[in-house]
């Protein structure tokens, strides 16, 4: 198919994971594949990693979890989203773990168990500083009392999420970790021995080793991308995605030729302008056109004018690429390399936004 392609490097994905394992030691590894595997394709990622020892997958919605199951993934799967009564029966059918983040969730689980004699595995989510989903720290005793009175509920995990573990100043993350340690200790004192205790995200894997507990969650780091520009990348990883587009047309133009909408780019000399079949509808970061470039045969060439919905243009000067050849937008492939982090920094966004924007007509190819 002619069009944009996201090449997913399976060898790098596996190697990244093994390098992360060297960092975290003998702990359970929870790989986050929500948002279609951060744009990489959840089934692609999960199928590559499913056979690796002790891998648990994390998603946000039940639809994402069902997609993995229907794609042949049998590993344990934790759903991060707010729990909903209406789909509890599906968690049994698909063997999924749920996130309990409020007393109403625990009561719904009790009711479901009383009515069906069954219940999904539960992970308790405590809010320690994100002000998002989660029990308040002050509710811990109430939660544990409820569980003591309803010991038939299969609570196996407890977790929280850092707000600033990928920043240079770790004081707030330390505050969150202290709260979480207290909450876990209260649970242990109440007679609950959690099989899975997890708080680390990618930033904490790099920045805060004492937050590892017995399980570690990784998202962006597994995909070979720095979670922020404030962390030291002490784990050796490579980008798993190479985002490329094909050249579909080349024309030689004169000096003074305007290119693309608004005429904001004007050629200064005789030059080769190539049309690349990829636009912002496919995930191309539109603001990147102002100072952006692509990589072709190891060299960088300037993007010429505004990116369109379906296409953008590149000024190749006197270089003569061939129709059908590809240019690299970001990633690392065939001697071409542009870090997605550099684009995020230039256009003042995050790598998370750029990667999860890869959609539409972009074909993901596992290599």
mmCIF file of C-alpha atoms in Angstrom:
data_model
loop_
_atom_site.group_PDB
_atom_site.id
_atom_site.type_symbol
_atom_site.label_atom_id
_atom_site.label_comp_id
_atom_site.label_asym_id
_atom_site.label_seq_id
_atom_site.Cartn_x
_atom_site.Cartn_y
_atom_site.Cartn_z
ATOM 1 C CA UNK A 1 0.000 0.000 0.000
ATOM 2 C CA UNK A 2 1.303 3.432 -0.936
ATOM 3 C CA UNK A 3 1.157 5.802 1.992
ATOM 4 C CA UNK A 4 2.629 6.538 5.416
ATOM 5 C CA UNK A 5 4.139 3.669 7.347
ATOM 6 C CA UNK A 6 5.100 3.153 10.967
ATOM 7 C CA UNK A 7 7.736 0.437 11.068
ATOM 8 C CA UNK A 8 7.740 -1.350 14.427
ATOM 9 C CA UNK A 9 11.141 -2.853 15.227
ATOM 10 C CA UNK A 10 10.415 -6.017 17.214
ATOM 11 C CA UNK A 11 14.071 -6.715 17.977
ATOM 12 C CA UNK A 12 14.477 -3.294 19.596
ATOM 13 C CA UNK A 13 11.302 -3.746 21.611
ATOM 14 C CA UNK A 14 12.555 -7.018 23.064
ATOM 15 C CA UNK A 15 16.026 -5.635 23.736
ATOM 16 C CA UNK A 16 14.591 -2.531 25.402
ATOM 17 C CA UNK A 17 12.624 -4.765 27.735
ATOM 18 C CA UNK A 18 15.644 -6.845 28.651
ATOM 19 C CA UNK A 19 17.664 -3.720 29.366
ATOM 20 C CA UNK A 20 14.854 -2.434 31.577
ATOM 21 C CA UNK A 21 14.852 -5.782 33.392
ATOM 22 C CA UNK A 22 18.548 -5.363 34.132
ATOM 23 C CA UNK A 23 17.692 -2.044 35.737
ATOM 24 C CA UNK A 24 14.763 -3.225 37.881
ATOM 25 C CA UNK A 25 16.029 -6.668 38.830
ATOM 26 C CA UNK A 26 13.799 -9.646 39.553
ATOM 27 C CA UNK A 27 10.464 -7.844 39.570
ATOM 28 C CA UNK A 28 7.259 -8.351 37.647
ATOM 29 C CA UNK A 29 7.077 -6.136 34.583
ATOM 30 C CA UNK A 30 3.824 -4.473 33.567
ATOM 31 C CA UNK A 31 3.955 -3.109 30.010
ATOM 32 C CA UNK A 32 1.483 -0.338 29.211
ATOM 33 C CA UNK A 33 -0.120 -0.768 25.777
ATOM 34 C CA UNK A 34 -3.004 1.683 26.139
ATOM 35 C CA UNK A 35 -3.824 4.136 23.322
ATOM 36 C CA UNK A 36 -3.041 1.422 20.775
ATOM 37 C CA UNK A 37 0.348 0.767 22.281
ATOM 38 C CA UNK A 38 1.286 4.467 22.369
ATOM 39 C CA UNK A 39 0.641 4.561 18.634
ATOM 40 C CA UNK A 40 2.739 1.472 17.893
ATOM 41 C CA UNK A 41 -0.229 -0.913 17.615
ATOM 42 C CA UNK A 42 -1.229 -2.732 20.784
ATOM 43 C CA UNK A 43 -1.497 -6.112 19.085
ATOM 44 C CA UNK A 44 1.916 -5.619 17.467
ATOM 45 C CA UNK A 45 3.552 -4.841 20.789
ATOM 46 C CA UNK A 46 1.727 -7.481 22.806
ATOM 47 C CA UNK A 47 2.342 -10.235 20.257
ATOM 48 C CA UNK A 48 6.088 -9.536 20.357
ATOM 49 C CA UNK A 49 6.262 -9.486 24.157
ATOM 50 C CA UNK A 50 3.605 -12.033 25.137
ATOM 51 C CA UNK A 51 6.079 -14.897 25.309
ATOM 52 C CA UNK A 52 8.610 -13.015 27.428
ATOM 53 C CA UNK A 53 8.660 -14.236 31.053
ATOM 54 C CA UNK A 54 6.289 -12.633 33.551
ATOM 55 C CA UNK A 55 4.812 -9.926 31.318
ATOM 56 C CA UNK A 56 1.540 -8.272 32.386
ATOM 57 C CA UNK A 57 -0.191 -5.848 30.027
ATOM 58 C CA UNK A 58 -1.974 -2.655 31.077
ATOM 59 C CA UNK A 59 -4.652 -0.865 29.056
ATOM 60 C CA UNK A 60 -7.074 1.950 29.756
ATOM 61 C CA UNK A 61 -10.441 0.703 28.464
ATOM 62 C CA UNK A 62 -12.181 -2.636 28.426
ATOM 63 C CA UNK A 63 -12.390 -2.330 24.634
ATOM 64 C CA UNK A 64 -8.586 -2.224 24.504
ATOM 65 C CA UNK A 65 -8.407 -5.273 26.768
ATOM 66 C CA UNK A 66 -10.888 -7.213 24.642
ATOM 67 C CA UNK A 67 -8.912 -6.343 21.520
ATOM 68 C CA UNK A 68 -5.847 -8.001 23.045
ATOM 69 C CA UNK A 69 -7.781 -11.113 24.016
ATOM 70 C CA UNK A 70 -9.407 -11.370 20.600
ATOM 71 C CA UNK A 71 -5.943 -10.918 19.092
ATOM 72 C CA UNK A 72 -4.757 -14.054 20.877
ATOM 73 C CA UNK A 73 -3.020 -12.475 23.882
ATOM 74 C CA UNK A 74 -3.401 -14.646 27.001
ATOM 75 C CA UNK A 75 -1.236 -12.684 29.477
ATOM 76 C CA UNK A 76 -2.786 -10.994 32.497
ATOM 77 C CA UNK A 77 -4.361 -7.628 31.622
ATOM 78 C CA UNK A 78 -5.108 -4.739 33.999
ATOM 79 C CA UNK A 79 -7.663 -2.076 33.033
ATOM 80 C CA UNK A 80 -6.763 1.411 34.321
ATOM 81 C CA UNK A 81 -10.078 3.177 33.652
ATOM 82 C CA UNK A 82 -12.890 3.859 36.074
ATOM 83 C CA UNK A 83 -14.640 0.571 36.767
ATOM 84 C CA UNK A 84 -18.198 0.258 35.424
ATOM 85 C CA UNK A 85 -20.814 -2.174 36.681
ATOM 86 C CA UNK A 86 -22.197 -2.738 33.196
ATOM 87 C CA UNK A 87 -19.084 -4.492 31.962
ATOM 88 C CA UNK A 88 -18.113 -6.580 34.988
ATOM 89 C CA UNK A 89 -19.539 -9.705 33.358
ATOM 90 C CA UNK A 90 -17.142 -9.154 30.450
ATOM 91 C CA UNK A 91 -14.163 -9.055 32.813
ATOM 92 C CA UNK A 92 -15.027 -12.618 33.780
ATOM 93 C CA UNK A 93 -15.607 -13.714 30.192
ATOM 94 C CA UNK A 94 -12.282 -12.234 29.065
ATOM 95 C CA UNK A 95 -10.330 -12.868 32.301
ATOM 96 C CA UNK A 96 -9.432 -9.240 33.009
ATOM 97 C CA UNK A 97 -8.241 -7.366 36.093
ATOM 98 C CA UNK A 98 -10.053 -4.241 37.235
ATOM 99 C CA UNK A 99 -9.069 -1.036 38.965
ATOM 100 C CA UNK A 100 -11.068 -0.186 42.109
ATOM 101 C CA UNK A 101 -10.631 3.499 42.898
ATOM 102 C CA UNK A 102 -13.677 4.398 45.013
ATOM 103 C CA UNK A 103 -15.901 2.797 47.636
ATOM 104 C CA UNK A 104 -18.694 2.567 45.066
ATOM 105 C CA UNK A 105 -16.429 0.275 43.043
ATOM 106 C CA UNK A 106 -15.896 -2.101 45.953
ATOM 107 C CA UNK A 107 -19.615 -2.149 46.691
ATOM 108 C CA UNK A 108 -20.386 -2.893 43.046
ATOM 109 C CA UNK A 109 -17.884 -5.746 43.111
ATOM 110 C CA UNK A 110 -19.484 -7.144 46.268
ATOM 111 C CA UNK A 111 -22.913 -6.979 44.655
ATOM 112 C CA UNK A 112 -21.618 -8.619 41.484
ATOM 113 C CA UNK A 113 -20.032 -11.410 43.506
ATOM 114 C CA UNK A 114 -23.185 -11.952 45.544
ATOM 115 C CA UNK A 115 -25.266 -12.177 42.367
ATOM 116 C CA UNK A 116 -22.936 -14.305 40.250
ATOM 117 C CA UNK A 117 -20.577 -16.051 42.631
ATOM 118 C CA UNK A 118 -17.712 -14.651 40.600
ATOM 119 C CA UNK A 119 -15.464 -11.582 40.691
ATOM 120 C CA UNK A 120 -12.548 -10.227 38.648
ATOM 121 C CA UNK A 121 -9.134 -9.775 40.234
ATOM 122 C CA UNK A 122 -8.924 -6.309 41.794
ATOM 123 C CA UNK A 123 -6.106 -3.771 42.027
ATOM 124 C CA UNK A 124 -6.704 -0.929 44.483
ATOM 125 C CA UNK A 125 -5.806 2.493 43.091
ATOM 126 C CA UNK A 126 -4.840 5.179 45.617
ATOM 127 C CA UNK A 127 -4.428 8.814 44.641
ATOM 128 C CA UNK A 128 -1.271 10.183 46.252
ATOM 129 C CA UNK A 129 -0.977 13.416 44.328
ATOM 130 C CA UNK A 130 -2.308 13.235 40.759
ATOM 131 C CA UNK A 131 -5.809 14.309 41.881
ATOM 132 C CA UNK A 132 -7.189 11.833 39.406
ATOM 133 C CA UNK A 133 -8.711 8.387 39.957
ATOM 134 C CA UNK A 134 -8.005 6.715 43.272
ATOM 135 C CA UNK A 135 -9.010 6.385 46.893
ATOM 136 C CA UNK A 136 -7.795 9.260 49.038
ATOM 137 C CA UNK A 137 -4.941 8.311 51.341
ATOM 138 C CA UNK A 138 -7.194 9.053 54.310
ATOM 139 C CA UNK A 139 -9.632 6.353 53.159
ATOM 140 C CA UNK A 140 -7.137 3.522 53.577
ATOM 141 C CA UNK A 141 -8.496 2.272 56.909
ATOM 142 C CA UNK A 142 -12.062 2.374 55.582
ATOM 143 C CA UNK A 143 -11.041 0.434 52.475
ATOM 144 C CA UNK A 144 -9.201 -2.201 54.476
ATOM 145 C CA UNK A 145 -12.077 -2.569 56.925
ATOM 146 C CA UNK A 146 -14.463 -3.147 54.016
ATOM 147 C CA UNK A 147 -12.143 -5.788 52.584
ATOM 148 C CA UNK A 148 -11.874 -7.504 55.972
ATOM 149 C CA UNK A 149 -15.654 -7.747 56.004
ATOM 150 C CA UNK A 150 -15.739 -8.955 52.392
ATOM 151 C CA UNK A 151 -12.775 -11.281 52.235
ATOM 152 C CA UNK A 152 -14.215 -13.099 49.225
ATOM 153 C CA UNK A 153 -13.224 -10.190 46.966
ATOM 154 C CA UNK A 154 -9.966 -11.165 45.195
ATOM 155 C CA UNK A 155 -7.839 -8.085 45.862
ATOM 156 C CA UNK A 156 -4.360 -8.903 44.587
ATOM 157 C CA UNK A 157 -2.838 -5.530 43.768
ATOM 158 C CA UNK A 158 -2.340 -1.991 45.008
ATOM 159 C CA UNK A 159 -0.892 0.935 43.098
ATOM 160 C CA UNK A 160 -0.564 4.663 42.608
ATOM 161 C CA UNK A 161 0.825 6.969 39.929
ATOM 162 C CA UNK A 162 3.538 9.615 40.096
ATOM 163 C CA UNK A 163 2.878 13.109 38.774
ATOM 164 C CA UNK A 164 6.490 14.323 38.585
ATOM 165 C CA UNK A 165 8.807 11.297 38.587
ATOM 166 C CA UNK A 166 10.132 12.316 35.168
ATOM 167 C CA UNK A 167 11.215 15.777 36.342
ATOM 168 C CA UNK A 168 14.481 17.039 37.753
ATOM 169 C CA UNK A 169 12.928 18.028 41.080
ATOM 170 C CA UNK A 170 11.798 14.818 42.784
ATOM 171 C CA UNK A 171 10.483 16.386 45.992
ATOM 172 C CA UNK A 172 6.824 15.897 45.063
ATOM 173 C CA UNK A 173 7.452 12.347 43.868
ATOM 174 C CA UNK A 174 9.168 11.637 47.194
ATOM 175 C CA UNK A 175 6.087 13.008 48.966
ATOM 176 C CA UNK A 176 3.836 10.711 46.927
ATOM 177 C CA UNK A 177 6.071 7.720 47.575
ATOM 178 C CA UNK A 178 6.014 8.353 51.318
ATOM 179 C CA UNK A 179 2.211 8.416 51.252
ATOM 180 C CA UNK A 180 2.059 5.225 49.231
ATOM 181 C CA UNK A 181 4.457 3.424 51.572
ATOM 182 C CA UNK A 182 2.189 4.337 54.483
ATOM 183 C CA UNK A 183 -0.909 3.099 52.641
ATOM 184 C CA UNK A 184 0.734 -0.223 51.766
ATOM 185 C CA UNK A 185 1.938 -0.652 55.347
ATOM 186 C CA UNK A 186 -1.598 -0.043 56.628
ATOM 187 C CA UNK A 187 -2.828 -2.770 54.304
ATOM 188 C CA UNK A 188 -0.192 -5.205 55.498
ATOM 189 C CA UNK A 189 -1.088 -4.444 59.104
ATOM 190 C CA UNK A 190 -4.719 -5.146 58.235
ATOM 191 C CA UNK A 191 -3.693 -8.601 57.078
ATOM 192 C CA UNK A 192 -3.606 -7.932 53.331
ATOM 193 C CA UNK A 193 -0.550 -9.220 51.518
ATOM 194 C CA UNK A 194 -0.603 -7.701 48.069
ATOM 195 C CA UNK A 195 0.714 -9.937 45.307
ATOM 196 C CA UNK A 196 1.308 -6.910 43.083
ATOM 197 C CA UNK A 197 2.502 -3.581 44.478
ATOM 198 C CA UNK A 198 3.362 -1.027 41.817
ATOM 199 C CA UNK A 199 4.020 2.689 41.696
ATOM 200 C CA UNK A 200 6.912 3.148 39.265
ATOM 201 C CA UNK A 201 6.342 4.499 35.790
ATOM 202 C CA UNK A 202 9.016 5.086 33.133
ATOM 203 C CA UNK A 203 10.222 8.261 34.827
ATOM 204 C CA UNK A 204 10.536 6.509 38.173
ATOM 205 C CA UNK A 205 12.407 3.582 36.609
ATOM 206 C CA UNK A 206 15.084 6.087 35.625
ATOM 207 C CA UNK A 207 14.821 8.557 38.491
ATOM 208 C CA UNK A 208 13.512 6.819 41.607
ATOM 209 C CA UNK A 209 14.693 3.211 42.093
ATOM 210 C CA UNK A 210 13.321 2.992 45.638
ATOM 211 C CA UNK A 211 9.811 3.121 44.153
ATOM 212 C CA UNK A 212 10.140 -0.237 42.380
ATOM 213 C CA UNK A 213 8.336 -2.444 44.970
ATOM 214 C CA UNK A 214 7.686 -5.959 43.565
ATOM 215 C CA UNK A 215 6.176 -4.823 40.247
ATOM 216 C CA UNK A 216 7.116 -2.064 37.817
ATOM 217 C CA UNK A 217 5.054 -0.394 35.094
ATOM 218 C CA UNK A 218 6.728 0.851 31.930
ATOM 219 C CA UNK A 219 5.234 2.699 29.010
ATOM 220 C CA UNK A 220 7.286 5.175 27.003
ATOM 221 C CA UNK A 221 10.623 3.700 28.068
ATOM 222 C CA UNK A 222 9.702 0.325 26.568
ATOM 223 C CA UNK A 223 9.154 2.081 23.246
ATOM 224 C CA UNK A 224 12.670 3.505 23.378
ATOM 225 C CA UNK A 225 11.696 7.103 24.038
ATOM 226 C CA UNK A 226 12.666 9.348 26.953
ATOM 227 C CA UNK A 227 9.650 10.139 29.165
ATOM 228 C CA UNK A 228 10.887 13.731 29.411
ATOM 229 C CA UNK A 229 13.970 15.840 28.752
ATOM 230 C CA UNK A 230 14.701 16.072 32.488
ATOM 231 C CA UNK A 231 15.637 12.440 33.055
ATOM 232 C CA UNK A 232 18.994 10.813 32.551
ATOM 233 C CA UNK A 233 18.603 7.906 30.121
ATOM 234 C CA UNK A 234 20.648 5.422 32.122
ATOM 235 C CA UNK A 235 18.849 2.491 30.500
ATOM 236 C CA UNK A 236 20.013 1.709 26.974
ATOM 237 C CA UNK A 237 16.963 1.752 24.697
ATOM 238 C CA UNK A 238 16.331 2.357 21.000
ATOM 239 C CA UNK A 239 13.245 3.800 19.288
ATOM 240 C CA UNK A 240 10.796 1.052 18.410
ATOM 241 C CA UNK A 241 8.936 3.090 15.783
ATOM 242 C CA UNK A 242 10.283 4.530 12.540
ATOM 243 C CA UNK A 243 7.685 6.835 10.956
ATOM 244 C CA UNK A 244 8.172 7.120 7.186
ATOM 245 C CA UNK A 245 6.408 8.416 4.104
ATOM 246 C CA UNK A 246 6.841 7.662 0.382
ATOM 247 C CA UNK A 247 7.874 10.162 -2.276
ATOM 248 C CA UNK A 248 5.117 10.196 -4.897
ATOM 249 C CA UNK A 249 6.145 13.123 -7.109
ATOM 250 C CA UNK A 250 9.230 15.219 -7.893
ATOM 251 C CA UNK A 251 9.428 18.419 -9.901
ATOM 252 C CA UNK A 252 12.244 20.797 -10.723
ATOM 253 C CA UNK A 253 11.232 24.382 -9.984
ATOM 254 C CA UNK A 254 12.667 27.850 -10.522
ATOM 255 C CA UNK A 255 13.740 30.400 -7.899
ATOM 256 C CA UNK A 256 10.781 32.281 -6.426
ATOM 257 C CA UNK A 257 8.374 29.335 -6.625
ATOM 258 C CA UNK A 258 5.852 29.305 -3.773
ATOM 259 C CA UNK A 259 5.184 25.950 -2.131
ATOM 260 C CA UNK A 260 2.020 24.815 -0.315
ATOM 261 C CA UNK A 261 -0.790 26.745 1.385
ATOM 262 C CA UNK A 262 -0.263 30.408 2.136
ATOM 263 C CA UNK A 263 2.921 30.647 0.107
ATOM 264 C CA UNK A 264 4.992 30.812 3.288
ATOM 265 C CA UNK A 265 7.850 28.915 1.624
ATOM 266 C CA UNK A 266 9.522 30.326 -1.481
ATOM 267 C CA UNK A 267 12.422 28.648 -3.261
ATOM 268 C CA UNK A 268 15.657 30.614 -3.514
ATOM 269 C CA UNK A 269 17.216 28.735 -6.416
ATOM 270 C CA UNK A 270 16.555 25.984 -8.921
ATOM 271 C CA UNK A 271 15.633 23.013 -6.765
ATOM 272 C CA UNK A 272 13.897 19.640 -6.604
ATOM 273 C CA UNK A 273 10.624 19.661 -4.673
ATOM 274 C CA UNK A 274 9.325 16.236 -3.664
ATOM 275 C CA UNK A 275 5.787 15.441 -2.591
ATOM 276 C CA UNK A 276 5.531 12.963 0.298
ATOM 277 C CA UNK A 277 2.253 11.106 0.757
ATOM 278 C CA UNK A 278 1.700 11.792 4.427
ATOM 279 C CA UNK A 279 -0.170 14.596 6.153
ATOM 280 C CA UNK A 280 -1.419 15.707 9.514
ATOM 281 C CA UNK A 281 -4.412 13.364 9.133
ATOM 282 C CA UNK A 282 -1.919 10.501 9.364
ATOM 283 C CA UNK A 283 -0.061 11.807 12.394
ATOM 284 C CA UNK A 284 2.472 14.140 10.822
ATOM 285 C CA UNK A 285 3.149 16.870 13.427
ATOM 286 C CA UNK A 286 1.916 19.912 11.496
ATOM 287 C CA UNK A 287 3.842 22.609 13.468
ATOM 288 C CA UNK A 288 7.074 20.820 12.549
ATOM 289 C CA UNK A 289 6.978 22.313 9.039
ATOM 290 C CA UNK A 290 8.328 25.683 10.227
ATOM 291 C CA UNK A 291 11.833 24.495 11.119
ATOM 292 C CA UNK A 292 11.470 20.831 10.354
ATOM 293 C CA UNK A 293 13.265 18.384 8.126
ATOM 294 C CA UNK A 294 13.198 14.762 7.053
ATOM 295 C CA UNK A 295 16.030 12.273 6.707
ATOM 296 C CA UNK A 296 16.904 10.656 3.380
ATOM 297 C CA UNK A 297 20.011 8.534 2.796
ATOM 298 C CA UNK A 298 21.504 9.846 6.016
ATOM 299 C CA UNK A 299 21.025 13.533 5.179
ATOM 300 C CA UNK A 300 18.494 16.065 6.403
ATOM 301 C CA UNK A 301 16.305 17.975 3.959
ATOM 302 C CA UNK A 302 14.026 20.890 4.785
ATOM 303 C CA UNK A 303 10.264 20.587 4.790
ATOM 304 C CA UNK A 304 8.980 23.060 2.209
ATOM 305 C CA UNK A 305 5.912 24.962 3.328
ATOM 306 C CA UNK A 306 2.905 24.012 5.368
ATOM 307 C CA UNK A 307 2.041 20.360 5.788
ATOM 308 C CA UNK A 308 -1.297 19.483 4.203
ATOM 309 C CA UNK A 309 -3.913 17.033 5.425
ATOM 310 C CA UNK A 310 -2.642 14.260 3.145
ATOM 311 C CA UNK A 311 0.772 15.359 1.854
ATOM 312 C CA UNK A 312 3.765 17.578 2.488
ATOM 313 C CA UNK A 313 6.662 18.794 0.388
ATOM 314 C CA UNK A 314 10.426 18.576 0.832
ATOM 315 C CA UNK A 315 13.146 20.747 -0.706
ATOM 316 C CA UNK A 316 15.882 18.405 -1.953
ATOM 317 C CA UNK A 317 18.050 21.021 -3.638
ATOM 318 C CA UNK A 318 20.088 19.286 -6.344
ATOM 319 C CA UNK A 319 19.670 15.823 -4.841
ATOM 320 C CA UNK A 320 17.464 13.628 -7.026
ATOM 321 C CA UNK A 321 15.511 11.049 -5.005
ATOM 322 C CA UNK A 322 13.316 8.533 -6.809
ATOM 323 C CA UNK A 323 9.563 8.240 -6.702
ATOM 324 C CA UNK A 324 8.707 5.369 -4.360
ATOM 325 C CA UNK A 325 11.618 5.939 -1.998
ATOM 326 C CA UNK A 326 10.813 6.819 1.597
ATOM 327 C CA UNK A 327 11.833 9.669 3.846
ATOM 328 C CA UNK A 328 12.042 9.320 7.620
ATOM 329 C CA UNK A 329 10.039 11.715 9.778
ATOM 330 C CA UNK A 330 11.252 10.312 13.091
ATOM 331 C CA UNK A 331 12.814 7.152 14.432
ATOM 332 C CA UNK A 332 15.843 5.212 13.230
ATOM 333 C CA UNK A 333 15.977 3.174 10.027
ATOM 334 C CA UNK A 334 18.313 2.427 7.117
ATOM 335 C CA UNK A 335 20.959 4.930 8.157
ATOM 336 C CA UNK A 336 18.408 7.651 8.851
ATOM 337 C CA UNK A 337 17.748 8.958 12.357
ATOM 338 C CA UNK A 338 15.637 11.760 13.816
ATOM 339 C CA UNK A 339 14.730 11.446 17.513
ATOM 340 C CA UNK A 340 11.057 12.059 18.177
ATOM 341 C CA UNK A 341 12.231 13.875 21.322
ATOM 342 C CA UNK A 342 13.891 16.566 19.194
ATOM 343 C CA UNK A 343 10.658 17.245 17.313
ATOM 344 C CA UNK A 344 8.671 17.406 20.551
ATOM 345 C CA UNK A 345 11.152 19.891 21.961
ATOM 346 C CA UNK A 346 11.122 22.058 18.835
ATOM 347 C CA UNK A 347 7.326 22.335 18.577
ATOM 348 C CA UNK A 348 6.796 22.466 22.345
ATOM 349 C CA UNK A 349 4.738 19.350 22.779
ATOM 350 C CA UNK A 350 5.435 15.909 24.255
ATOM 351 C CA UNK A 351 6.529 12.644 22.741
ATOM 352 C CA UNK A 352 3.312 11.124 24.092
ATOM 353 C CA UNK A 353 1.249 13.469 21.923
ATOM 354 C CA UNK A 354 3.342 12.786 18.823
ATOM 355 C CA UNK A 355 3.343 9.003 19.084
ATOM 356 C CA UNK A 356 -0.321 8.575 19.941
ATOM 357 C CA UNK A 357 -1.218 10.808 16.978
ATOM 358 C CA UNK A 358 -0.083 8.083 14.555
ATOM 359 C CA UNK A 359 -3.382 6.827 13.165
ATOM 360 C CA UNK A 360 -5.723 7.021 10.207
ATOM 361 C CA UNK A 361 -4.166 5.723 7.003
ATOM 362 C CA UNK A 362 -0.777 4.978 8.511
ATOM 363 C CA UNK A 363 0.091 1.327 8.014
ATOM 364 C CA UNK A 364 1.939 -0.272 10.921
ATOM 365 C CA UNK A 365 4.454 -2.856 9.792
ATOM 366 C CA UNK A 366 6.081 -5.213 12.286
ATOM 367 C CA UNK A 367 9.671 -5.938 11.288
#
